[in-house]
Short mmCIF file of C-alpha atoms in Angstrom, two decimals:
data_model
loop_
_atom_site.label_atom_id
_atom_site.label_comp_id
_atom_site.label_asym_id
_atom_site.label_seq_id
_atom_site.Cartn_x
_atom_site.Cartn_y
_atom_site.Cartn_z
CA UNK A 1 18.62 3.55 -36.26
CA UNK A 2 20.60 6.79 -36.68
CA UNK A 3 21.83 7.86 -33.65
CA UNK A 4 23.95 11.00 -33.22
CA UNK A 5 25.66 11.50 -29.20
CA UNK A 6 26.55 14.88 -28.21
CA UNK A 7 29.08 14.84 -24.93
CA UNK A 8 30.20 17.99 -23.56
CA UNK A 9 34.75 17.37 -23.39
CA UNK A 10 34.29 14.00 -23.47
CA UNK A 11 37.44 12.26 -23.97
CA UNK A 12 37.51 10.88 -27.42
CA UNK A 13 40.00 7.53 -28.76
CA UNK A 14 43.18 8.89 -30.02
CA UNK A 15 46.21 7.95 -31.68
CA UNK A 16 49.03 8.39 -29.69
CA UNK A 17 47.74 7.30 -26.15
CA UNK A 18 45.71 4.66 -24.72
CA UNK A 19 42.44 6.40 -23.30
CA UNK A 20 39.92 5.16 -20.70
CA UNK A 21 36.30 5.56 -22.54
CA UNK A 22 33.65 7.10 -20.41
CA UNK A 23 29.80 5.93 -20.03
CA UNK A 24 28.53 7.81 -23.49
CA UNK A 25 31.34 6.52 -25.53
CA UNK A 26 30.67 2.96 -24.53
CA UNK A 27 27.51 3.26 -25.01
CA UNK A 28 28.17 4.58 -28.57
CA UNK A 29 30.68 2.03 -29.53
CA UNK A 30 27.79 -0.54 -28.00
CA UNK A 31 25.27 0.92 -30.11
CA UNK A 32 27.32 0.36 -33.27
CA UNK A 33 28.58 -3.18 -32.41
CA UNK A 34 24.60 -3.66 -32.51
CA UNK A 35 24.63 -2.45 -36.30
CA UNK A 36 23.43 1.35 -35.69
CA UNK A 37 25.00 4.00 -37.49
CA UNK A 38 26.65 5.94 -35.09
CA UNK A 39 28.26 9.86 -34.72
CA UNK A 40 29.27 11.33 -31.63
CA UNK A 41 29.99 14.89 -31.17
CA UNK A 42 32.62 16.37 -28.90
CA UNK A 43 35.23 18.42 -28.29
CA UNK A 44 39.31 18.57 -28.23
CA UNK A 45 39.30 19.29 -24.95
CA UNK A 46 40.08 16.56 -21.51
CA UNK A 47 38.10 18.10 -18.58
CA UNK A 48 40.01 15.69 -16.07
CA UNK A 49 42.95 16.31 -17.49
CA UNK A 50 42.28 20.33 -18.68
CA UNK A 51 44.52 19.50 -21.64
CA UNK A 52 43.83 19.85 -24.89
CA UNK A 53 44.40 17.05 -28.01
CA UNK A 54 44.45 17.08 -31.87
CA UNK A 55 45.14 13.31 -32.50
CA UNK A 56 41.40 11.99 -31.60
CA UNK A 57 40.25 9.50 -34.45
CA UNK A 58 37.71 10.26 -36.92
CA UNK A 59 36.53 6.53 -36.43
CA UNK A 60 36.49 3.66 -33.81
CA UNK A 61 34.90 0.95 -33.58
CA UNK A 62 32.30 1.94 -36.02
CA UNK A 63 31.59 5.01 -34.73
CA UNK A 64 32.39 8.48 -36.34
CA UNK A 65 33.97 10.69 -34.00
CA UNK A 66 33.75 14.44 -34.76
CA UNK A 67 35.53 17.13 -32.14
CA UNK A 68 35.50 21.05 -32.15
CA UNK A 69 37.86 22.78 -31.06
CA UNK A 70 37.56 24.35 -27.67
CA UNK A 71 38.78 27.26 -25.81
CA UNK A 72 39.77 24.90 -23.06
CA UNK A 73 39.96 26.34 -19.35
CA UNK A 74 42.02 25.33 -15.80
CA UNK A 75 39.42 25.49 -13.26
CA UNK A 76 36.25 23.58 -12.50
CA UNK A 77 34.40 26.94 -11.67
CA UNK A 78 35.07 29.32 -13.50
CA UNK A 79 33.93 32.21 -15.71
CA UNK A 80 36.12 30.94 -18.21
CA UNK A 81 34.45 27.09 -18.25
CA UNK A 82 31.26 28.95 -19.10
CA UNK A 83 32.84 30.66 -21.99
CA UNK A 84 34.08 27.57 -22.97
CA UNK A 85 30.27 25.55 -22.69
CA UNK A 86 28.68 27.99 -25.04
CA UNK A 87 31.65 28.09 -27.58
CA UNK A 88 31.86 24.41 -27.91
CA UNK A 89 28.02 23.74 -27.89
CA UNK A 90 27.82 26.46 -30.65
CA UNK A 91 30.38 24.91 -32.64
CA UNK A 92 29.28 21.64 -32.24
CA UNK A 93 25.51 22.50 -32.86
CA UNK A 94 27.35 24.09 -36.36
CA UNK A 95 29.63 20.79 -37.52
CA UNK A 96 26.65 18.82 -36.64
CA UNK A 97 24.14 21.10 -39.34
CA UNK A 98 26.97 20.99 -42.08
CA UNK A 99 27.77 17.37 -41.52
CA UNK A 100 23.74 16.57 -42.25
CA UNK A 101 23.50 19.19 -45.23
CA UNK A 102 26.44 17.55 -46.86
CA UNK A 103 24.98 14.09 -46.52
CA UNK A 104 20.85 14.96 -45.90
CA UNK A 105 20.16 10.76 -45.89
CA UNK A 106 22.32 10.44 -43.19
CA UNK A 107 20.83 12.74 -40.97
CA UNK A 108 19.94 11.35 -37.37
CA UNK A 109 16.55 9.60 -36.15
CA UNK A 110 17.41 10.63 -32.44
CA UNK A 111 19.89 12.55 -30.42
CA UNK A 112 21.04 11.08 -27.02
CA UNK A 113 22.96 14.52 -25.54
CA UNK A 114 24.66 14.20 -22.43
CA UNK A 115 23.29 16.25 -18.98
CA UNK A 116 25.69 18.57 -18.39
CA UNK A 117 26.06 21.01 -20.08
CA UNK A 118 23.09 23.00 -20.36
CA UNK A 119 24.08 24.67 -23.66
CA UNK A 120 25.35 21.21 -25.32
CA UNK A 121 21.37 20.49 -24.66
CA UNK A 122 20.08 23.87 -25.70
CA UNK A 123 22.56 22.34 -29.13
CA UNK A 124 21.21 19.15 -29.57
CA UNK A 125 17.23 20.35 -28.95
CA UNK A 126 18.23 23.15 -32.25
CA UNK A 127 19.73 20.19 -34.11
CA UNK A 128 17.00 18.02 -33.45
CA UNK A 129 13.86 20.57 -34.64
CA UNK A 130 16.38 21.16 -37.45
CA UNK A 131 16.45 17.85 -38.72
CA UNK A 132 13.16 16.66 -37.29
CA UNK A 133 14.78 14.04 -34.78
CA UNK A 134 13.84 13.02 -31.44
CA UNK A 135 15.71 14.51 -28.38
CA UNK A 136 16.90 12.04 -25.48
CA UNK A 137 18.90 13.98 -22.61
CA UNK A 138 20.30 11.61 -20.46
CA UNK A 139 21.13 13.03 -17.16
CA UNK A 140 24.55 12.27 -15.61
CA UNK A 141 24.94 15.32 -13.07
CA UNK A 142 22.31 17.84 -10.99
CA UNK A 143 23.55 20.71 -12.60
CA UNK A 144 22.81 23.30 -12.14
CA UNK A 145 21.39 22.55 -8.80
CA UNK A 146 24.68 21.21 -7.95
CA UNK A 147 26.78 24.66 -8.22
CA UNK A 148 26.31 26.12 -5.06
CA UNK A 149 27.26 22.92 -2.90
CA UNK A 150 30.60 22.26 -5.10
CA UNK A 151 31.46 26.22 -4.83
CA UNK A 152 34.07 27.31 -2.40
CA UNK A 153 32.34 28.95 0.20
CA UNK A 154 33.22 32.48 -0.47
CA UNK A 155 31.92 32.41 -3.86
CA UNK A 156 28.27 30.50 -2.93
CA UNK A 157 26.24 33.57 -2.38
CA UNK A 158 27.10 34.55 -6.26
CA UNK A 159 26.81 30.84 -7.37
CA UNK A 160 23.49 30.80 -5.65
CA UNK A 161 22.28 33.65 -7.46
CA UNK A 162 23.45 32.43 -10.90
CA UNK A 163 22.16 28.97 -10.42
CA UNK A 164 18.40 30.26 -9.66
CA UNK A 165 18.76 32.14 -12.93
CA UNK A 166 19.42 29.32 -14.52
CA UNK A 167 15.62 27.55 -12.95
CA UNK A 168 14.15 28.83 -16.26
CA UNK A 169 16.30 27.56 -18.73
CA UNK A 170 16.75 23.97 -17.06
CA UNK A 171 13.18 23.69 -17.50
CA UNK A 172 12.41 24.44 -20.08
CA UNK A 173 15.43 22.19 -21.71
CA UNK A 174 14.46 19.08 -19.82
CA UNK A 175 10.67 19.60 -21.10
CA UNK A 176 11.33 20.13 -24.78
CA UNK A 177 13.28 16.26 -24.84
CA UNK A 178 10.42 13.57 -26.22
CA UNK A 179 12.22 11.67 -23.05
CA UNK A 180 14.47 12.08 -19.71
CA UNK A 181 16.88 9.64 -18.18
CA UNK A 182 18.82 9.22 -15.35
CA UNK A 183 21.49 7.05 -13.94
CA UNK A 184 19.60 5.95 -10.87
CA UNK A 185 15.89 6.41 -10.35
CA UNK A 186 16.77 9.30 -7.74
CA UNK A 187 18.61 11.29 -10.83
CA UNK A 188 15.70 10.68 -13.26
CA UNK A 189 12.89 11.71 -10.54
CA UNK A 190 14.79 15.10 -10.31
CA UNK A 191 14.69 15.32 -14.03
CA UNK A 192 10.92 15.02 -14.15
CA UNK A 193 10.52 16.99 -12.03
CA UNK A 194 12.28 19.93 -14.07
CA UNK A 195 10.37 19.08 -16.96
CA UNK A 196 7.12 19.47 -15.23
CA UNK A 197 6.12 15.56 -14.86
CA UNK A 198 7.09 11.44 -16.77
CA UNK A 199 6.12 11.02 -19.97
CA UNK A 200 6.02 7.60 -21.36
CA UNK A 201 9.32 6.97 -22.66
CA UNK A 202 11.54 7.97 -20.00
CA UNK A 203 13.78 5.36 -18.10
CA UNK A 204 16.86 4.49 -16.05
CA UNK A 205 19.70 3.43 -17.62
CA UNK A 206 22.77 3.30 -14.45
CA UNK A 207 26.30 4.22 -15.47
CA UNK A 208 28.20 1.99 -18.09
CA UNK A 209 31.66 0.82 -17.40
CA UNK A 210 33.41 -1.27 -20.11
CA UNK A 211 35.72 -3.55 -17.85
CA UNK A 212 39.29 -3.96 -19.44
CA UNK A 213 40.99 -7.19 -19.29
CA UNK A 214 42.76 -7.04 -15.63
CA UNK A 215 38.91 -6.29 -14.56
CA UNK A 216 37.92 -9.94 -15.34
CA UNK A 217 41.24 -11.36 -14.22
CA UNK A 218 40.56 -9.70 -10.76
CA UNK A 219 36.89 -11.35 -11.14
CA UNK A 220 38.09 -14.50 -11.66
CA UNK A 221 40.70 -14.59 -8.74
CA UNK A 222 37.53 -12.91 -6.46
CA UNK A 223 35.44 -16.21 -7.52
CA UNK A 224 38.24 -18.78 -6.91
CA UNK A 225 38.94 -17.09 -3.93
CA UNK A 226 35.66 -16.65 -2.36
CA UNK A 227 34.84 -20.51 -3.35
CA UNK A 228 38.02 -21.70 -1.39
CA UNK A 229 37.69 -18.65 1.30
CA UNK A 230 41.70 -18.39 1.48
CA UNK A 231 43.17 -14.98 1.49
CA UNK A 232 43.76 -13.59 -1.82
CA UNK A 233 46.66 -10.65 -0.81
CA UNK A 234 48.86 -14.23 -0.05
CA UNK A 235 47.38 -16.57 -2.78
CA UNK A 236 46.60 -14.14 -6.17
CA UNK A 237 48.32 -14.47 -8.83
CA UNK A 238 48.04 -10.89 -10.15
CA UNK A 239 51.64 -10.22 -10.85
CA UNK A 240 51.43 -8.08 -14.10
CA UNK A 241 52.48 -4.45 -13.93
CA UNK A 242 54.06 -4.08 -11.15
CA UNK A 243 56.70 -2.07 -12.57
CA UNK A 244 54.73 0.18 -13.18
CA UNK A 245 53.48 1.52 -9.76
CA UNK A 246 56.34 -0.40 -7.32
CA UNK A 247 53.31 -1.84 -5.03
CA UNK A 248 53.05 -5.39 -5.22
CA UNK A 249 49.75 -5.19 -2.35
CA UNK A 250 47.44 -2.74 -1.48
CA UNK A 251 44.81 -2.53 1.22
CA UNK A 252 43.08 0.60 0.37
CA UNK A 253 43.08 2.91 -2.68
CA UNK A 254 41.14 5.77 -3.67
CA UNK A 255 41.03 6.46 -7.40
CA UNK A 256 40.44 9.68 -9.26
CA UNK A 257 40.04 13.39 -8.93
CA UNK A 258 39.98 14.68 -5.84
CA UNK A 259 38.01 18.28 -6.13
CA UNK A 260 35.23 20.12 -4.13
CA UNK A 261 32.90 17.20 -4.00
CA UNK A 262 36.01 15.55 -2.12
CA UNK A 263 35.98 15.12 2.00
CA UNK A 264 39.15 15.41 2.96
CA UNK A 265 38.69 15.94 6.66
CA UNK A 266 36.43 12.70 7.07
CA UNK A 267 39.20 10.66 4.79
CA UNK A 268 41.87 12.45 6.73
CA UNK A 269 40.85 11.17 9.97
CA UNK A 270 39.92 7.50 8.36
CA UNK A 271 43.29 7.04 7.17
CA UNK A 272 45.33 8.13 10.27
CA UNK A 273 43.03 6.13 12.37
CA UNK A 274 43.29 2.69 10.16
CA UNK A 275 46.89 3.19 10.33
CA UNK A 276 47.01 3.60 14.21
CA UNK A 277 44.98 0.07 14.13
CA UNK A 278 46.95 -1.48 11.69
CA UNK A 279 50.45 0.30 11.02
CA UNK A 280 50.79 -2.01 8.41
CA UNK A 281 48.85 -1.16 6.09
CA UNK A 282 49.21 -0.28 2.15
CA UNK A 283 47.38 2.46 1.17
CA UNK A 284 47.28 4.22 -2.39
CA UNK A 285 46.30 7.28 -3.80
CA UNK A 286 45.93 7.62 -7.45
CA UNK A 287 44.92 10.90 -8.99
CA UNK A 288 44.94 14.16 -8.86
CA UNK A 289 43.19 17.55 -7.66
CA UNK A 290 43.40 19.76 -4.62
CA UNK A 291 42.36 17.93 -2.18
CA UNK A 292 44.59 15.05 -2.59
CA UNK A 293 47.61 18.35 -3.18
CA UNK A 294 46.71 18.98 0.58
CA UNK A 295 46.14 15.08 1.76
CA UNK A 296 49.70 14.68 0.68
CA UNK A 297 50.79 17.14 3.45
CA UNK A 298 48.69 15.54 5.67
CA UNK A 299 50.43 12.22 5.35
CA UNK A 300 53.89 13.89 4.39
CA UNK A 301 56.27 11.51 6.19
CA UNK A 302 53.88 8.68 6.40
CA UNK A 303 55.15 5.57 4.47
CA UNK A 304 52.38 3.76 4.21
CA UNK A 305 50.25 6.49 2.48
CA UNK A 306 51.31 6.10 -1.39
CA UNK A 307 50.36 9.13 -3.90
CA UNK A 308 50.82 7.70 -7.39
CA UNK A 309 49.39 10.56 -8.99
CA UNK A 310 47.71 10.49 -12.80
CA UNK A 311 47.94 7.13 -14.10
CA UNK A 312 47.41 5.76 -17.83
CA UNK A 313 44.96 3.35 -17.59
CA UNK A 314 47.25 -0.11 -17.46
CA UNK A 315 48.61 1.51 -14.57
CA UNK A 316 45.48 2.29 -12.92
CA UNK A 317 43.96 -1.04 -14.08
CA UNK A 318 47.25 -2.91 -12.57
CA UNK A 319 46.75 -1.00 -8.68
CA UNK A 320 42.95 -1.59 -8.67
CA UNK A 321 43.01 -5.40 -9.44
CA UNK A 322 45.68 -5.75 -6.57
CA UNK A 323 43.94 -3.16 -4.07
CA UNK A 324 41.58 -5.13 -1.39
CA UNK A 325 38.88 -2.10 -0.23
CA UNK A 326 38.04 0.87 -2.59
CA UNK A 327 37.77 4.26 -0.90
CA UNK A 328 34.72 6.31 -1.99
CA UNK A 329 35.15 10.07 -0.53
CA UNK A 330 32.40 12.04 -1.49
CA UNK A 331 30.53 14.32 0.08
CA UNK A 332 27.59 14.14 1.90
CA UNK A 333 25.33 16.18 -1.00
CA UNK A 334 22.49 15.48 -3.36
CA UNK A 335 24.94 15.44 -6.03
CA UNK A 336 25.92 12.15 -4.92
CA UNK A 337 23.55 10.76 -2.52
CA UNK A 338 20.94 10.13 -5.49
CA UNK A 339 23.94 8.90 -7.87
CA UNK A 340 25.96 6.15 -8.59
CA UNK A 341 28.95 7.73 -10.02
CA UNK A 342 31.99 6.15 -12.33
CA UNK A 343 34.02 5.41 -9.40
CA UNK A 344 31.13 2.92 -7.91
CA UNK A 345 30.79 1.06 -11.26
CA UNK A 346 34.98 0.62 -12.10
CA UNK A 347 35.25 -0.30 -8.25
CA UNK A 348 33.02 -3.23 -8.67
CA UNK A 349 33.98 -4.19 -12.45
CA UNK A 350 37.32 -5.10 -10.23
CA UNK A 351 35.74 -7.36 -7.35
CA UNK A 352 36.79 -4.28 -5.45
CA UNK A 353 34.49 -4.03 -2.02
CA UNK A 354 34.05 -0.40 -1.36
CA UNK A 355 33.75 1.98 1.69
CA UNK A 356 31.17 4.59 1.96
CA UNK A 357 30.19 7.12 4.37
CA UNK A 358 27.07 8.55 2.86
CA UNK A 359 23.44 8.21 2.31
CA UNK A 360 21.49 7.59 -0.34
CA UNK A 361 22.03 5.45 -3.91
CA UNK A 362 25.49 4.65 -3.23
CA UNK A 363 24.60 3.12 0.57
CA UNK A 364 21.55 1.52 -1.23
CA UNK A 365 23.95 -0.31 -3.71
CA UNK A 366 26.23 -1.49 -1.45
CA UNK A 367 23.59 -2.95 1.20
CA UNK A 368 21.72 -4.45 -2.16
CA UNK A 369 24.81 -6.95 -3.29
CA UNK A 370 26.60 -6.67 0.44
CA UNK A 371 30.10 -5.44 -1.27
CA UNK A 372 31.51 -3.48 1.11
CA UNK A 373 31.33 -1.14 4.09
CA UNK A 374 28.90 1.64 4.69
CA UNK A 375 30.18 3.96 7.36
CA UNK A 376 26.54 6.59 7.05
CA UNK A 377 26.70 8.76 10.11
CA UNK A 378 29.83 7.78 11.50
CA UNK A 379 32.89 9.77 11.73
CA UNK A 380 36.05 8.52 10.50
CA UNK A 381 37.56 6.76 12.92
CA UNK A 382 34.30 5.45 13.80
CA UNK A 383 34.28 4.08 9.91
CA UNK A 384 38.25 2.90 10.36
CA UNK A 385 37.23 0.41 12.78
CA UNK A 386 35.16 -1.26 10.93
CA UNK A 387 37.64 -1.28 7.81
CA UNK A 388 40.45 -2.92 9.97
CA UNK A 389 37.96 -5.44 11.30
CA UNK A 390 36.97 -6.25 7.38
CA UNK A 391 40.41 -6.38 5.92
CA UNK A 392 41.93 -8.75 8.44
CA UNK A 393 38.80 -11.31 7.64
CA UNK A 394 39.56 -12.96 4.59
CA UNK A 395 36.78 -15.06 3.96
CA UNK A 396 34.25 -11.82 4.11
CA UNK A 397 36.31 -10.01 1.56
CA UNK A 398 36.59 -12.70 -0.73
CA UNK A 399 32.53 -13.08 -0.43
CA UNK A 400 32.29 -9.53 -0.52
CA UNK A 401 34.65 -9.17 -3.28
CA UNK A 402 32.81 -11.48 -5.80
CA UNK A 403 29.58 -9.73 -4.58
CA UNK A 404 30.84 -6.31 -6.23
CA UNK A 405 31.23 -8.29 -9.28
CA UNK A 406 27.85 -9.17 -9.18
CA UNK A 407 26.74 -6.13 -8.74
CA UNK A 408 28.73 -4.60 -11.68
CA UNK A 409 27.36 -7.45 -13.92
CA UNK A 410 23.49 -6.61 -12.84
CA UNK A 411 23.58 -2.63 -13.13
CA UNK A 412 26.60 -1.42 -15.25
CA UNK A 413 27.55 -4.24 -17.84
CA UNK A 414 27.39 -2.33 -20.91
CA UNK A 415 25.98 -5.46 -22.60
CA UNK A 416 23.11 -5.03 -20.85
CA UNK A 417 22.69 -1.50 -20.78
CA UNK A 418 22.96 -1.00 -24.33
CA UNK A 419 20.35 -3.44 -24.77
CA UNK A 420 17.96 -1.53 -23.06
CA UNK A 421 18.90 1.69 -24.00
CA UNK A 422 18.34 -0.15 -27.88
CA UNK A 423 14.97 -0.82 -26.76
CA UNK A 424 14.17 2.43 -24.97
CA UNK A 425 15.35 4.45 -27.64
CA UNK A 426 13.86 2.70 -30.81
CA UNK A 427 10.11 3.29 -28.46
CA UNK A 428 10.86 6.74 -28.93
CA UNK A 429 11.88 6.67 -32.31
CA UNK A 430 8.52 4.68 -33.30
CA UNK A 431 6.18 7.00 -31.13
#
């Protein structure tokens, strides 16, 4: 097949740094390993980072990457980061129409586009009528339903009212595809529902992590040591990068941006109670965002509490294979209590049990393969107690530990999921 991706600032490989690829690109780079030719269309622009790039490589493991250049912008919400949606889809929607005029036998059987943004869809459903190829959008966020709960509160009433304008237009999107996904069944029931019922071909297909190298060495060591339940902070031997983050152990670590969809109070009040259990504990921030800007007065003073900021990926790879619990702080919305976001899937590609205080696919997941903690309901001290109880029982994390594994190999290998997403999308293709 002749597949074409569209992402919306989707960090593409480049030249002169080592970058972490996100679900669609391994999916992508899966689907050409499988002998599809491949294009994926993005932008120059790093939404995590809000940076922009010029080195990103034309190809990559047999895929052709193609990026427009975008306006860029510094906040999540924004009038700017609108701007900056339509611009890019535009362009995008343009290099895409050139790129199949100039070479009409290469033009795509199907185009998986990537749920948000709205007008990278609105792009790919032109393309596709254009070129008379089938339309997949695979959904990977509520929006826009999830505006109003990741708005500040002073700006909600006008997010509410621009996010019920938008009713129409998600609608009507989501029911021109020839099929919907989601990453959990919860994410692909709210799709239907926009598009005004199932139709035949949709599916599931769960985020796709590609686990790096220090991923299956921490798998390995979560095996051994849940087969010989002995305590693997005294008896690992992962010793590699230490250098790079001066923490040889860590007990807890929370990974990634840390925005609006962050709870700081309820992580707050879990931290400074685990420490008042067990003083000596190691405990690691890595990433960025607001809310970690004001966790790091919170714990100003407080050796224990770690803030490693941005890391390149070896460095982040090095501090989750030595953590021994995985922090997840969301939110209690429907943004994330019918998902199971990146942080979920790169927790347990590194045998890394995981706390959780909210409802939904997340607390599903984790009382499925029994890999960690969930804490629904319960305040955080409540939750801490439980955490100090778990981290000073070694045999139940090692168990526990090689149980995340598990459930990384079962829902996010992207083996598997690019298998089925082969099959699901050459049914759609044929129909």
């Amino acid at each position: 097949m002749k597949i074409w991706f569209f992402a919306s600032s989707h960090p593409l490989p480049r030249q002169s740094v080592a970058v972490r690829p996100g679900r669609m690109r391994v999916l992508a780079e899966s689907l050409a390993a499988r002998g599809h030719a491949v294009a994926f269309f993005s932008s120059n622009f790093h939404h995590g980072q809000k940076t922009h790039y010029q080195d990103w490589l034309p190809q990559h493991r047999g895929v052709r990457y193609h990026a427009v250049s975008s306006p860029g912008y510094r906040r999540h919400i924004s009038a700017r980061r609108i701007y900056e949606h339509r611009v890019v889809a535009r362009r995008v929607a343009q290099q895409a129409m050139a790129m199949a005029a100039q070479d009409p036998k290469g033009a795509p059987d199907l185009i998986f586009c990537n749920w948000p943004t709205l007008d990278m869809a609105a792009a790919a459903r032109r393309v596709a009528w254009a070129l008379d190829a089938k339309l997949v959008i695979g959904v990977s966020d509520l929006w826009p339903d999830s505006f109003v709960s990741l708005a500040p509160a002073r700006l909600r009433p006008m997010v509410g009212l621009y996010t019920r304008l938008l009713q129409p237009r998600t609608h009507r999107l989501l029911a021109a595809a020839d099929a919907v996904s989601g990453l959990t069944g919860s994410y692909l029931a709210w799709a239907q529902r926009k598009a005004g019922g199932a139709r035949a071909h949709d599916f599931v297909l769960p985020m796709t992590y590609e686990a790096p190298a220090a991923a299956d060495r921490a798998a390995g060591d979560a095996k051994n040591a849940a087969m010989q339940d002995t305590d693997t902070k005294e008896t690992g031997t992962k010793e590699t990068g230490i250098k790079e983050t001066g923490i040889k152990d860590i007990d807890l670590v929370y990974s990634g941006v840390a925005g609006n969809n962050f709870d700081r109070p309820w992580t707050r009040d879990f931290i400074a109670a685990l420490l008042a259990a067990q003083p000596g504990l190691k405990i690691a921030f890595a990433g960025t965002g607001p809310a970690m800007d004001l966790l790091r007065t919170d714990f100003a003073g407080t050796p224990q509490v770690t803030f490693l900021g941005f890391l390149e990926p070896e460095a982040l790879y090095d501090v989750l294979g030595r953590a021994r619990l995985g922090l997840l702080g969301y939110q209690n919305i429907e943004n994330f209590r019918l998902n199971l976001p990146n942080k979920v899937s790169e927790y347990a590609a590194f045998s890394l049990p995981m706390v959780n205080a909210i409802p939904g696919e997340i607390a599903a997941f984790i009382e499925r393969f029994d890999c960690g903690i969930n804490a629904v309901g319960q305040s955080g001290a409540q939750a801490a107690v439980q955490a100090a109880a778990f981290l000073a029982d070694a045999p139940r994390r090692a168990q526990t530990a090689a149980n995340a594994r598990q459930g990384y190999e079962t829902l996010f290998n992207p083996e598997r999921n690019a298998a089925e997403l082969e099959r699901c999308l050459a049914r759609i293709v044929a129909a």
